[in-house]
XYZ file of C-alpha atoms in Angstrom:
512
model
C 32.389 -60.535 -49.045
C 32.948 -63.988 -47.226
C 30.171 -64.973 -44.315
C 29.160 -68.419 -43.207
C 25.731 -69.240 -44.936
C 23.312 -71.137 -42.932
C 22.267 -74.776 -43.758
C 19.445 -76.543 -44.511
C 16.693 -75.827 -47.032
C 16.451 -72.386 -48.562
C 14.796 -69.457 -47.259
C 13.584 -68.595 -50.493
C 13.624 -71.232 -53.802
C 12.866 -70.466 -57.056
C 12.410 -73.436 -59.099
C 11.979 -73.453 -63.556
C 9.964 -69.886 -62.870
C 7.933 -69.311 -66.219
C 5.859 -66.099 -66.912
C 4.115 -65.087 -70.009
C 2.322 -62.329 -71.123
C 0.824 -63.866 -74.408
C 3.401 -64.902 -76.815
C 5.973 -62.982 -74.906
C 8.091 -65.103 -72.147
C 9.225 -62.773 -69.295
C 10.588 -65.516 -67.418
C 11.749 -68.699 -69.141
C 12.246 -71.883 -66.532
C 14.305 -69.277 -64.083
C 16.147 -71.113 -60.948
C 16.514 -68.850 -58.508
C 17.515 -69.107 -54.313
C 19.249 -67.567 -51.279
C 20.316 -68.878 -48.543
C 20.055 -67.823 -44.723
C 22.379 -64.840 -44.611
C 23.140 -64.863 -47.840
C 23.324 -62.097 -49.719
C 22.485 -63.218 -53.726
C 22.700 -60.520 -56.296
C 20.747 -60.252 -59.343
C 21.599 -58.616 -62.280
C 20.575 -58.013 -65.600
C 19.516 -55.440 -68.523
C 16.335 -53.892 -68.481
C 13.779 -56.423 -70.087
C 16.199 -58.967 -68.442
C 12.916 -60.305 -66.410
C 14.539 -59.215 -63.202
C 11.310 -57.275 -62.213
C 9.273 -59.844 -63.403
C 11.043 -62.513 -61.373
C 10.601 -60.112 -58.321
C 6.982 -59.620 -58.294
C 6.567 -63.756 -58.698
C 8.137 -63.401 -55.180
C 6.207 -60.398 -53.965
C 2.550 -62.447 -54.846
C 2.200 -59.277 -57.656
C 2.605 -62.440 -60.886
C 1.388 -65.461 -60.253
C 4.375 -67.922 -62.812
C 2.540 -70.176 -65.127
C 4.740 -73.072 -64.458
C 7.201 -73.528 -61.598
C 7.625 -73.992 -57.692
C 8.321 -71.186 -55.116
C 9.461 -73.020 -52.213
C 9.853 -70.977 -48.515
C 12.207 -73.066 -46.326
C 11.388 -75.998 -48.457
C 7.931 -76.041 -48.517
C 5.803 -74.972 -51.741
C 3.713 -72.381 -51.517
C 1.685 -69.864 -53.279
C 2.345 -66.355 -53.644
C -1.003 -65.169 -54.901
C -1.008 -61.527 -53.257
C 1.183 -58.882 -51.541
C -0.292 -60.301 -48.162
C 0.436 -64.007 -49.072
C 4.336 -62.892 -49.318
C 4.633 -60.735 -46.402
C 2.502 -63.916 -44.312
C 6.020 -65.877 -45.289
C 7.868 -63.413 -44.419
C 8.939 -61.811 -47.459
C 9.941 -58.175 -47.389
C 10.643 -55.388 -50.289
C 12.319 -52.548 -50.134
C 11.373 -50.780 -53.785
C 13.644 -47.898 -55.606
C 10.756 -45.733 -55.311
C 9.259 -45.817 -51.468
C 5.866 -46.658 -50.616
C 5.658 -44.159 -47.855
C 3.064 -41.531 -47.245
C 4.860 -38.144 -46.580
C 2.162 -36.761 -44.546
C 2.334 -39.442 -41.611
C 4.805 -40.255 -39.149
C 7.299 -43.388 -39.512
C 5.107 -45.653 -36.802
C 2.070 -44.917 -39.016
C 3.779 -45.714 -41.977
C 4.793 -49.129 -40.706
C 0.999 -49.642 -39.391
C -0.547 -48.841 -42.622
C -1.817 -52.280 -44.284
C -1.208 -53.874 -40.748
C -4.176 -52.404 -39.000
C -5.851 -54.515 -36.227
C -9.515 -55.179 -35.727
C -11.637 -52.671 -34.238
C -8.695 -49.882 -34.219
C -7.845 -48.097 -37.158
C -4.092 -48.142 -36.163
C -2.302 -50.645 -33.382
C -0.948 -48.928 -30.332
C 1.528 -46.737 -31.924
C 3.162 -46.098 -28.818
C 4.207 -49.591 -28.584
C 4.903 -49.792 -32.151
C 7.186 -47.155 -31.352
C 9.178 -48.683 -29.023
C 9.588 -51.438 -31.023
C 10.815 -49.547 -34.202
C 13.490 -48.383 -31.474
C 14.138 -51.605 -30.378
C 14.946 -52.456 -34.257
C 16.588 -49.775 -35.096
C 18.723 -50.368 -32.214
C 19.571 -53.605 -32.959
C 20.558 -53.306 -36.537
C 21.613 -49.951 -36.885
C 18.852 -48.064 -38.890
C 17.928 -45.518 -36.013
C 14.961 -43.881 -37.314
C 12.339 -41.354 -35.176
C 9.290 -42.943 -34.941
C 7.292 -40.064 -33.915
C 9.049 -37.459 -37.280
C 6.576 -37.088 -40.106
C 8.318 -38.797 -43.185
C 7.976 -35.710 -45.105
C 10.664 -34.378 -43.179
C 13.077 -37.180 -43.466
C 16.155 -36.820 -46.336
C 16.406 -39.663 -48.696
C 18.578 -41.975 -46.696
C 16.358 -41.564 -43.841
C 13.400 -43.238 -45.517
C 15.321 -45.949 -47.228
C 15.591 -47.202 -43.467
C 12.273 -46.997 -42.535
C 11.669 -49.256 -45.435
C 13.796 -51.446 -44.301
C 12.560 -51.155 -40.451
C 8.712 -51.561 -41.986
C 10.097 -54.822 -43.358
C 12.188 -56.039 -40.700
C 8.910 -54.795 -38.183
C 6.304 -56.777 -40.264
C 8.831 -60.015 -39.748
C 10.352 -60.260 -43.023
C 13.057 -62.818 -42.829
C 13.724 -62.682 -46.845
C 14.549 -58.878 -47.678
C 14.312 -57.874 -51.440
C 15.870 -54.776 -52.814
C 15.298 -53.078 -55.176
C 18.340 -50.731 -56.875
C 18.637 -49.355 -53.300
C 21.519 -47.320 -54.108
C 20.315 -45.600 -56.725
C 19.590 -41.815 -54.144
C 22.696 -42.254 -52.018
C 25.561 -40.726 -51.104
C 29.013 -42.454 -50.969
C 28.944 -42.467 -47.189
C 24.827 -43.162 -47.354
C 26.076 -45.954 -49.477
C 28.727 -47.852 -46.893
C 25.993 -46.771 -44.279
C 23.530 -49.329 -46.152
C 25.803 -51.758 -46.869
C 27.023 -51.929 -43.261
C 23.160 -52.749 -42.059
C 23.036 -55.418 -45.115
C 25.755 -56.920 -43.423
C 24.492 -57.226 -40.201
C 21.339 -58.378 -41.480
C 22.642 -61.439 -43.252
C 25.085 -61.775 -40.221
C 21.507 -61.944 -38.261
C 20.182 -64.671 -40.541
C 18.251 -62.641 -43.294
C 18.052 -63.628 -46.677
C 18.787 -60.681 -48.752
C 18.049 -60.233 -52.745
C 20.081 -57.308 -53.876
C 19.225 -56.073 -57.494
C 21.246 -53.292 -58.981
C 23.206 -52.202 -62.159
C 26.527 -50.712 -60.384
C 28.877 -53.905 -60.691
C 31.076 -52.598 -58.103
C 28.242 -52.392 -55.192
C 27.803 -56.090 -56.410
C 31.599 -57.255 -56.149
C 32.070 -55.510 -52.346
C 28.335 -56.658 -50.777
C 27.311 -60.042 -52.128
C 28.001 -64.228 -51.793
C 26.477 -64.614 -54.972
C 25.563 -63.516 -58.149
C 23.178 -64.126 -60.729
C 22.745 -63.001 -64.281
C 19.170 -63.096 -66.410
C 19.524 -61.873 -70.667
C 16.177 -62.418 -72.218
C 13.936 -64.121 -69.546
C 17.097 -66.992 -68.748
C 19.141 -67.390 -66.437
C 22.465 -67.331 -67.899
C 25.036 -67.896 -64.713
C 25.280 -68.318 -61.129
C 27.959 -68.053 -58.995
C 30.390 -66.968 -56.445
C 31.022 -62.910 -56.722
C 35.032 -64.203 -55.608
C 34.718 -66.168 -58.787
C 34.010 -63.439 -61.151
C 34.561 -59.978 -61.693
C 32.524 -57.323 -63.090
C 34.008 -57.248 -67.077
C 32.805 -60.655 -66.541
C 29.475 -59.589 -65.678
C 28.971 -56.808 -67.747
C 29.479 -59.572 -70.756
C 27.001 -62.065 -69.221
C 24.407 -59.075 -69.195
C 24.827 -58.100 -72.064
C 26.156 -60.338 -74.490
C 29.238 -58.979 -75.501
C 32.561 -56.840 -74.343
C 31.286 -53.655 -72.918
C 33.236 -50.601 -72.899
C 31.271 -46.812 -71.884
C 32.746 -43.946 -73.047
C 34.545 -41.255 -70.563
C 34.908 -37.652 -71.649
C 37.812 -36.601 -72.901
C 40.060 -34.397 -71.233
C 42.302 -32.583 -73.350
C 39.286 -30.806 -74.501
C 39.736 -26.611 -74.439
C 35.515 -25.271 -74.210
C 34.604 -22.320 -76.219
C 32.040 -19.537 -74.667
C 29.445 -19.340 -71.800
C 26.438 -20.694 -73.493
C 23.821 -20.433 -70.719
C 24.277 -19.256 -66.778
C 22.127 -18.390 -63.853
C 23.223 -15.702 -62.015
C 22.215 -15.618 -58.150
C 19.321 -17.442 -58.581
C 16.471 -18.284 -55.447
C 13.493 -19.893 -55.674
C 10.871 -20.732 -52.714
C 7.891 -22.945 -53.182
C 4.600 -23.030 -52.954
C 4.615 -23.377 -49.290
C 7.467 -20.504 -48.946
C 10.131 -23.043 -48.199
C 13.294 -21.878 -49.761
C 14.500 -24.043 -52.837
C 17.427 -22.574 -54.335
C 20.081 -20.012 -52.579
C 22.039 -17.495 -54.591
C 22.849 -20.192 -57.470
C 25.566 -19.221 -59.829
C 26.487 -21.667 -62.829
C 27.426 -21.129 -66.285
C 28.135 -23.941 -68.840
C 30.342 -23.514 -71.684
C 30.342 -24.235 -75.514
C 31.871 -28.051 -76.004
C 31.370 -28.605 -72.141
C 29.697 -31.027 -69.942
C 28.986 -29.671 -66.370
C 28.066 -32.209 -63.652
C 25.402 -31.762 -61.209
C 25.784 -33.636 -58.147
C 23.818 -34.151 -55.196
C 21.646 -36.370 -52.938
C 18.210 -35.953 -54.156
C 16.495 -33.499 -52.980
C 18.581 -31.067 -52.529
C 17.856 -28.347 -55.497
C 19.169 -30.288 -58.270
C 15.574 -30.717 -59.746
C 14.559 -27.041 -59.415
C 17.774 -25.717 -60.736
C 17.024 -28.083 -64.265
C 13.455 -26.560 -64.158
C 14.610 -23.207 -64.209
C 17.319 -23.626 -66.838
C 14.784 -25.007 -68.925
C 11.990 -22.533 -68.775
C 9.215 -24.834 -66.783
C 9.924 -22.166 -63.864
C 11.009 -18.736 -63.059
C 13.421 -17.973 -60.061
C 11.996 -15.834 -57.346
C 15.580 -13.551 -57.917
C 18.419 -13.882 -59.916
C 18.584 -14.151 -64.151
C 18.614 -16.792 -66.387
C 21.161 -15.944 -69.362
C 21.275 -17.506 -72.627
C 23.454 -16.554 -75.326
C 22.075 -16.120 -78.857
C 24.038 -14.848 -82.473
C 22.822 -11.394 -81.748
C 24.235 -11.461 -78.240
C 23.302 -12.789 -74.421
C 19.159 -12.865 -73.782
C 17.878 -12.564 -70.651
C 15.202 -15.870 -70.549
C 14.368 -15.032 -66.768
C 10.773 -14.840 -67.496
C 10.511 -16.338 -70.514
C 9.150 -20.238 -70.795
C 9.980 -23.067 -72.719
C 8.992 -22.378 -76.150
C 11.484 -18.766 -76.003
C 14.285 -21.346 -74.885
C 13.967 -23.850 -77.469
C 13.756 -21.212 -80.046
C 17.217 -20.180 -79.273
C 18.501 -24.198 -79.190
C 17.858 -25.403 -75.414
C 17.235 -29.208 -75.387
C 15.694 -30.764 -71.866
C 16.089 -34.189 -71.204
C 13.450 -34.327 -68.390
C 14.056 -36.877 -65.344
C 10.404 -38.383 -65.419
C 10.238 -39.834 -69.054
C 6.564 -41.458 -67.702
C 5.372 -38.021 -66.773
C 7.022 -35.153 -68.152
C 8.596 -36.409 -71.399
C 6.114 -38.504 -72.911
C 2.654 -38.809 -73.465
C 0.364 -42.281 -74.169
C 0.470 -42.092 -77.490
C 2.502 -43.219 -80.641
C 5.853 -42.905 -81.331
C 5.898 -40.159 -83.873
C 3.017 -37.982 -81.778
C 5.809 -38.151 -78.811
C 8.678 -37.467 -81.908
C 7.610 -33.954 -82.150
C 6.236 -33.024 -79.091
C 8.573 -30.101 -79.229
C 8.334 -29.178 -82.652
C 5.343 -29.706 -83.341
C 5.420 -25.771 -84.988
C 8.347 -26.252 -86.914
C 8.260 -26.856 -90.543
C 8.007 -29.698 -92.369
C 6.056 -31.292 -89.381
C 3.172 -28.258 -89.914
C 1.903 -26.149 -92.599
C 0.006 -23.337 -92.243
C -1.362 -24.049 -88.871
C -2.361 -28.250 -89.698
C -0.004 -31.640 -89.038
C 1.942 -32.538 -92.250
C 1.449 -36.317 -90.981
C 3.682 -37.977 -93.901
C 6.257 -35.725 -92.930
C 5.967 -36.388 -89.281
C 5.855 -40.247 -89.714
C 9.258 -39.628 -91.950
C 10.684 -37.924 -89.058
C 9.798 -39.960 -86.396
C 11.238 -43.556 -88.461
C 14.697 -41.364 -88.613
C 14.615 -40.640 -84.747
C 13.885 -44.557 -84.221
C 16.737 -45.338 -86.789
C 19.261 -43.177 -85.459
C 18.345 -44.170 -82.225
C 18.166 -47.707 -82.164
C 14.871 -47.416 -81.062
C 13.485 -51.324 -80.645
C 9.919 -51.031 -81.890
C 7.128 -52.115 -84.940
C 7.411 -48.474 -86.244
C 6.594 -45.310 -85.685
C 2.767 -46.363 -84.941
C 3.363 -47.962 -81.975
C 2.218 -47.168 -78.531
C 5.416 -45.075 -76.545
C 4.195 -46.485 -73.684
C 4.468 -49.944 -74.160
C 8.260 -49.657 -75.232
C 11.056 -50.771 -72.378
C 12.479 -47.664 -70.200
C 15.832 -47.979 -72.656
C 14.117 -47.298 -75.610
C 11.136 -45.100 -74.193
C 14.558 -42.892 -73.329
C 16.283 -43.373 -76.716
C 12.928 -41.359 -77.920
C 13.200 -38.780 -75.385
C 17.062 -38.617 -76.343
C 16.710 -38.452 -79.951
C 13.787 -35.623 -79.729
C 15.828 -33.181 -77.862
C 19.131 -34.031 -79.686
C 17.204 -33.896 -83.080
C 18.142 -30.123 -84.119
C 21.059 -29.692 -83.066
C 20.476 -27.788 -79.552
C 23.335 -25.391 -78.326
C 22.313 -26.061 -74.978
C 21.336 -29.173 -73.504
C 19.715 -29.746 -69.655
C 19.967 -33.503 -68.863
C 18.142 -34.833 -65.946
C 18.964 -38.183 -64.910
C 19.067 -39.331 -68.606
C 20.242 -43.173 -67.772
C 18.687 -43.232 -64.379
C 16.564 -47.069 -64.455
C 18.710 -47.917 -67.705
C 20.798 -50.822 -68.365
C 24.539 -51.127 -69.618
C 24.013 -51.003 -72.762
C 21.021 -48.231 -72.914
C 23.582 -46.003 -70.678
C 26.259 -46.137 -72.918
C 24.111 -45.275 -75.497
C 23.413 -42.270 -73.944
C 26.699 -41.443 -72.859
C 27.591 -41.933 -76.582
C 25.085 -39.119 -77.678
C 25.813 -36.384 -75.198
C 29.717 -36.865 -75.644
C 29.015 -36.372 -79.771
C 26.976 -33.474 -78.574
C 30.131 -31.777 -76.750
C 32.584 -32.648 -79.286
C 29.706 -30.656 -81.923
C 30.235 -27.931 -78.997
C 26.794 -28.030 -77.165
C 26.938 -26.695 -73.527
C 25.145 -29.640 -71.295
C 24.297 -29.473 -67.767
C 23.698 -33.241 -66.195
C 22.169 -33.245 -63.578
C 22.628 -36.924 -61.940
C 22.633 -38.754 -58.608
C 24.881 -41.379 -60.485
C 28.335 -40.489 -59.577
C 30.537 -42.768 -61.902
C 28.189 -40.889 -64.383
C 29.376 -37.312 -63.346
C 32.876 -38.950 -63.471
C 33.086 -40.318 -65.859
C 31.288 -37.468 -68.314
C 32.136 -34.196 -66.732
C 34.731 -31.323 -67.674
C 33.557 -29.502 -64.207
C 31.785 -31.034 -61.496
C 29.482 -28.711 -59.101
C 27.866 -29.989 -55.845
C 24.530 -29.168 -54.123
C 23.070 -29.234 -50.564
C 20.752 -27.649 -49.339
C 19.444 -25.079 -52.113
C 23.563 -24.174 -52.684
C 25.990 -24.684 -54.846
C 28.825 -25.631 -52.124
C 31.424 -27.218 -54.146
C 33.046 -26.550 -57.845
C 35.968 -28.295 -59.449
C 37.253 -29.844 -62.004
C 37.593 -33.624 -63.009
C 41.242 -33.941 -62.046
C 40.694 -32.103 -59.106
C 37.631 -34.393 -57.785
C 37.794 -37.444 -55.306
C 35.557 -39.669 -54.399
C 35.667 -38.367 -50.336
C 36.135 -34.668 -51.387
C 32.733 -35.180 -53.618
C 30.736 -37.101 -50.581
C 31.651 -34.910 -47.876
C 29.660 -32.245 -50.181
C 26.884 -33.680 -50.659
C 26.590 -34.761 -47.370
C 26.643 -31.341 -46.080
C 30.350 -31.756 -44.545
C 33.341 -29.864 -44.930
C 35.115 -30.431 -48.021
């Protein structure tokens, strides 16, 4: 992308940016800036100090050492308010919205004025028009963001910034829940943002979105910065080596590969919610011995329940859950988690913070799921040498970065906290394996890692469902791809059959 960048003194300057957190250094003398419509991207691995860098600019850290400069004056950032008082904005992966209020509300909260407990939300109204006008981010002012699909609130993020003056936008892996088209959508308003005059930080691990949006690019390994420059002067094998350290090459599926029998299906399955709102419609999908099937979809649109019910944590409202076994097919409809594992189902949930692991040690997380099996128990108590054994094998096999099996799960990286939720379920040899975002958050070298395990999974002829918003990951892993809107299954094919327009047009509810 080529745009004339404004002169004079940077928006935003980050000048020899240190952070520590005792003897660790999260940012070590990091140089950081971006210009007036500039759009600067900023990559690295996870533990890179990318986040850390970001919350020095939000007012969240306040550096040890080093000069944050606004349009060439120093300041400091030493709260959420300070930033957004100098006109810094951030848009973060997961929204801070409250579903329960309307988008004008949600733009008030934080901002009320004295004696009211909101400003005059009619007029705040019109203005979120005006904005969305302007920019192209039409949003309804008066629709409860509950309501809203996942595109929809990325923009009132953006319109909250934009509303509360930001001049120097921050995002944060904003293309993580889009669609293709959702995707060029975004990157059209980024555009005419910078075109506009905003500074814009764009942080992401998809090399591509970084070669076709930004001016510049920046790479942090370990706390440094090691590179800076023009995206026309590089190119993402480039990238991928400055992030990582080394040649990078992820692993694709391999398709001259013949699957055996079905291993697990649902067969018409609904499901409604709590609130009666229907989840699921007549869902049909079987997965196959030595198979990966891809789940794609927008968020929100089934995927989640669909895992859920495959792996026992709920039961569908109609339809049958099928699982075959040595003596024959089992009908699991109504039976839970423990019934499924028994007969080799593995779930990789998509929360690893909330539904995979608990705050405690390694090992306790290690055999969360097998906690009855022998040699971890005896006779009803904890064989603890035998669980410590197991758990230093998981961390070995795993590459698990740690002190041992001792320490805290929680206070590993998101990589390795998912290596242990990886090895786990992979650790006896499941038949069937549910997969749930498994590299969503994770670097390039913590995805291939993954990618590495479920593709030795298949070849050993497990049957894996992945479920995953990441489209070059259902590309680049799947034997069939299915697509969900809406509760429905509305597309199947296979990988040589897929495109990238054919597979957007489903999951944007159009005709494929």
């Amino acid at each position: 992308m080529t745009s004339a960048i404004g002169d004079g003194p940077a928006p935003l300057d980050l000048s020899g940016i240190t952070v520590r957190f005792g003897s660790f250094t999260a940012n070590d003398a990091v140089d950081f800036s971006v210009g007036r419509g500039e759009i600067h991207a900023l990559l690295g691995e996870n533990g890179a100090g990318k986040t850390t860098l970001m919350r020095v600019v939000a007012g969240l850290i306040i550096p040890q050492e080093g000069t944050i400069r606004i349009d060439g004056r120093p300041v400091r950032l030493a709260s959420p308010l300070d930033a957004a008082a100098e006109g810094i904005g951030m848009v973060h992966q997961h929204f801070m919205l409250i579903s329960t209020l309307t988008v004008a509300q949600n733009v008030c909260v934080g901002i009320a004025k004295a004696g009211r407990v909101f400003p005059d939300l009619a007029k705040v109204a019109r203005d979120l028009e005006e904005i969305g006008a302007r920019y192209g981010l039409q949003v309804d002012p008066h629709a409860l963001v509950g309501s809203l699909s996942v595109a929809s609130r990325q923009r009132v993020e953006i319109v909250k910034a934009l509303y509360r003056g930001a001049r120097i936008l921050v995002l944060d892996e904003p293309t993580a829940v889009l669609a293709p088209q959702e995707v060029d959508g975004l990157f059209r308003v980024l555009r005419m943002l910078a075109e506009a005059g905003t500074a814009i930080v764009f942080i992401s691990h998809k090399l591509g979105e970084v070669m076709a949006l930004s001016h510049r690019v920046s790479v942090l390994r370990h706390g440094r910065l090691v590179a800076t420059k023009p995206t026309a002067d590089t190119n993402p094998a480039e990238l991928a080596r400055l992030m990582i350290g080394e040649d990078l090459v992820l692993p694709t599926v391999d398709g001259a590969h013949t699957p055996g029998q079905v291993a697990i299906e649902t067969r018409g399955v609904s499901l409604r919610d709590e609130l009666g709102v229907t989840r699921l419609s007549d869902v049909s999908l079987a997965a196959r011995s030595g198979e990966i099937v891809g789940v794609a979809g927008v968020d929100g649109n089934g995927q989640q329940q669909l895992a859920e019910i495959l792996a026992g944590l709920q039961a569908p409202a109609a339809g049958a859950v099928i699982m075959a076994s040595p003596s024959g097919p089992v009908d699991v409809s109504r039976s839970g988690p423990g019934r499924r594992i028994a007969l080799g189902l593995a779930h990789i949930p998509e929360d690893r913070h909330h539904t995979a692991l608990v705050d405690m040690s390694i090992a306790d997380n290690a055999v969360l799921d097998s906690i009855d099996r022998p040699p971890l128990a005896r006779r009803g108590f904890l064989a603890h040498r035998a669980i410590r054994a197991f758990a230093t094998r998981l961390i070995a096999a795993n590459d698990v970065r740690c002190t041992g099996p001792e320490q805290g799960v929680m206070t590993l990286s998101g990589g390795n906290q998912q290596k242990v939720v990886l090895g786990r379920a992979l650790a006896h040899d499941p038949r069937v394996i549910v997969a749930v975002q498994p590299t969503r958050g994770l670097d390039l070298g913590a995805t291939a890692f993954v990618h590495r395990q479920l593709l030795a999974e298949r070849e050993k002829g497990a049957a894996i469902v992945l479920v995953s918003t990441e489209l070059d990951e259902v590309l680049a892993l799947s034997d069939r791809i299915v697509v969900m809107f809406a509760g429905r299954i509305v597309g199947a094919m296979s990988r040589a059959e897929v495109t990238l327009e054919r597979l957007g047009a489903m999951m944007t509810g159009q005709a494929a």
